[in-house]
Amino acid sequence: MGSGNQKFCQSCAMPLEKPEDFGTNADGSANGDYCRYCYAGGAFTSDETMEGMIEACIPFTLEAGAFGSADEARAAMAAEFPKLKRWATA
């Protein structure tokens, strides 16, 4: 998946490419794990389930041209999201 140093949000898998992409901790510093849409002020912005997050992300991935269809996007995210820090089971 790229050069290995590419960071992705550990909640929605959005690429974290620019400083403004990153969420913020309670002290206002950048959070290295989550994007600004998922994490702000030291907390998640929603109490979304993993399945809910996948459904919410589908329109954005289609708009970005990442997948050919909603079903393809859903299947790919269902395979990858459990590996993300927010959704990983201990």
XYZ file of C-alpha atoms in Angstrom:
90
model
C 0.000 0.000 0.000
C 2.309 2.759 -1.168
C 5.706 3.596 0.241
C 4.891 2.469 3.750
C 5.084 5.926 5.293
C 1.640 6.992 4.068
C -0.630 7.517 7.052
C -4.327 6.779 7.046
C -7.009 7.707 9.553
C -7.378 4.803 11.949
C -11.146 5.320 11.967
C -12.208 5.984 8.338
C -9.004 5.191 6.358
C -8.810 8.677 4.806
C -5.241 9.409 3.659
C -3.553 11.861 6.032
C -1.407 13.868 3.646
C -1.395 17.464 4.910
C -1.189 18.900 8.439
C -4.774 20.132 8.177
C -5.993 16.567 7.500
C -5.168 15.465 11.047
C -7.608 15.584 13.941
C -6.795 17.436 17.149
C -6.091 16.355 20.702
C -7.682 18.049 23.719
C -4.720 20.473 23.923
C -5.124 21.446 20.252
C -2.095 19.502 19.018
C -2.368 17.291 15.958
C -3.461 13.708 16.535
C -1.301 11.301 14.537
C -3.907 8.560 14.206
C -7.186 10.176 13.188
C -8.472 12.680 10.621
C -10.194 15.963 11.368
C -13.571 14.522 10.403
C -13.375 11.637 12.896
C -11.502 13.226 15.802
C -11.531 16.760 17.199
C -10.670 18.252 20.567
C -9.509 14.929 21.961
C -12.650 12.937 21.159
C -14.334 11.107 18.304
C -16.863 13.304 16.514
C -19.494 10.542 16.432
C -20.405 7.306 18.178
C -20.531 5.540 14.812
C -20.332 1.768 14.590
C -17.818 0.317 12.155
C -20.685 -0.611 9.817
C -22.115 2.894 10.088
C -18.709 4.394 9.312
C -18.384 2.207 6.224
C -21.795 3.330 4.954
C -20.926 6.983 5.655
C -17.636 6.668 3.749
C -19.035 5.025 0.600
C -20.156 8.270 -1.116
C -16.742 9.865 -0.511
C -14.802 6.896 -1.872
C -17.002 6.805 -4.973
C -16.577 10.550 -5.486
C -12.797 10.111 -5.221
C -12.945 7.326 -7.799
C -11.429 4.803 -5.392
C -14.005 2.110 -6.199
C -16.254 1.295 -9.130
C -19.417 0.693 -7.137
C -20.907 0.983 -3.663
C -20.792 -2.806 -3.289
C -17.093 -2.896 -4.195
C -16.362 -0.057 -1.742
C -18.365 -1.734 1.022
C -16.576 -5.067 0.556
C -13.117 -3.487 0.502
C -13.777 -1.385 3.599
C -15.351 -4.331 5.431
C -12.087 -6.212 4.849
C -9.785 -3.316 5.864
C -11.607 -1.458 8.642
C -11.177 -4.229 11.262
C -7.405 -3.630 10.935
C -7.720 0.055 11.851
C -6.923 1.066 15.431
C -10.442 2.301 16.244
C -12.119 -0.931 15.122
C -9.471 -3.549 15.947
C -10.562 -6.025 18.566
C -8.036 -6.638 21.302
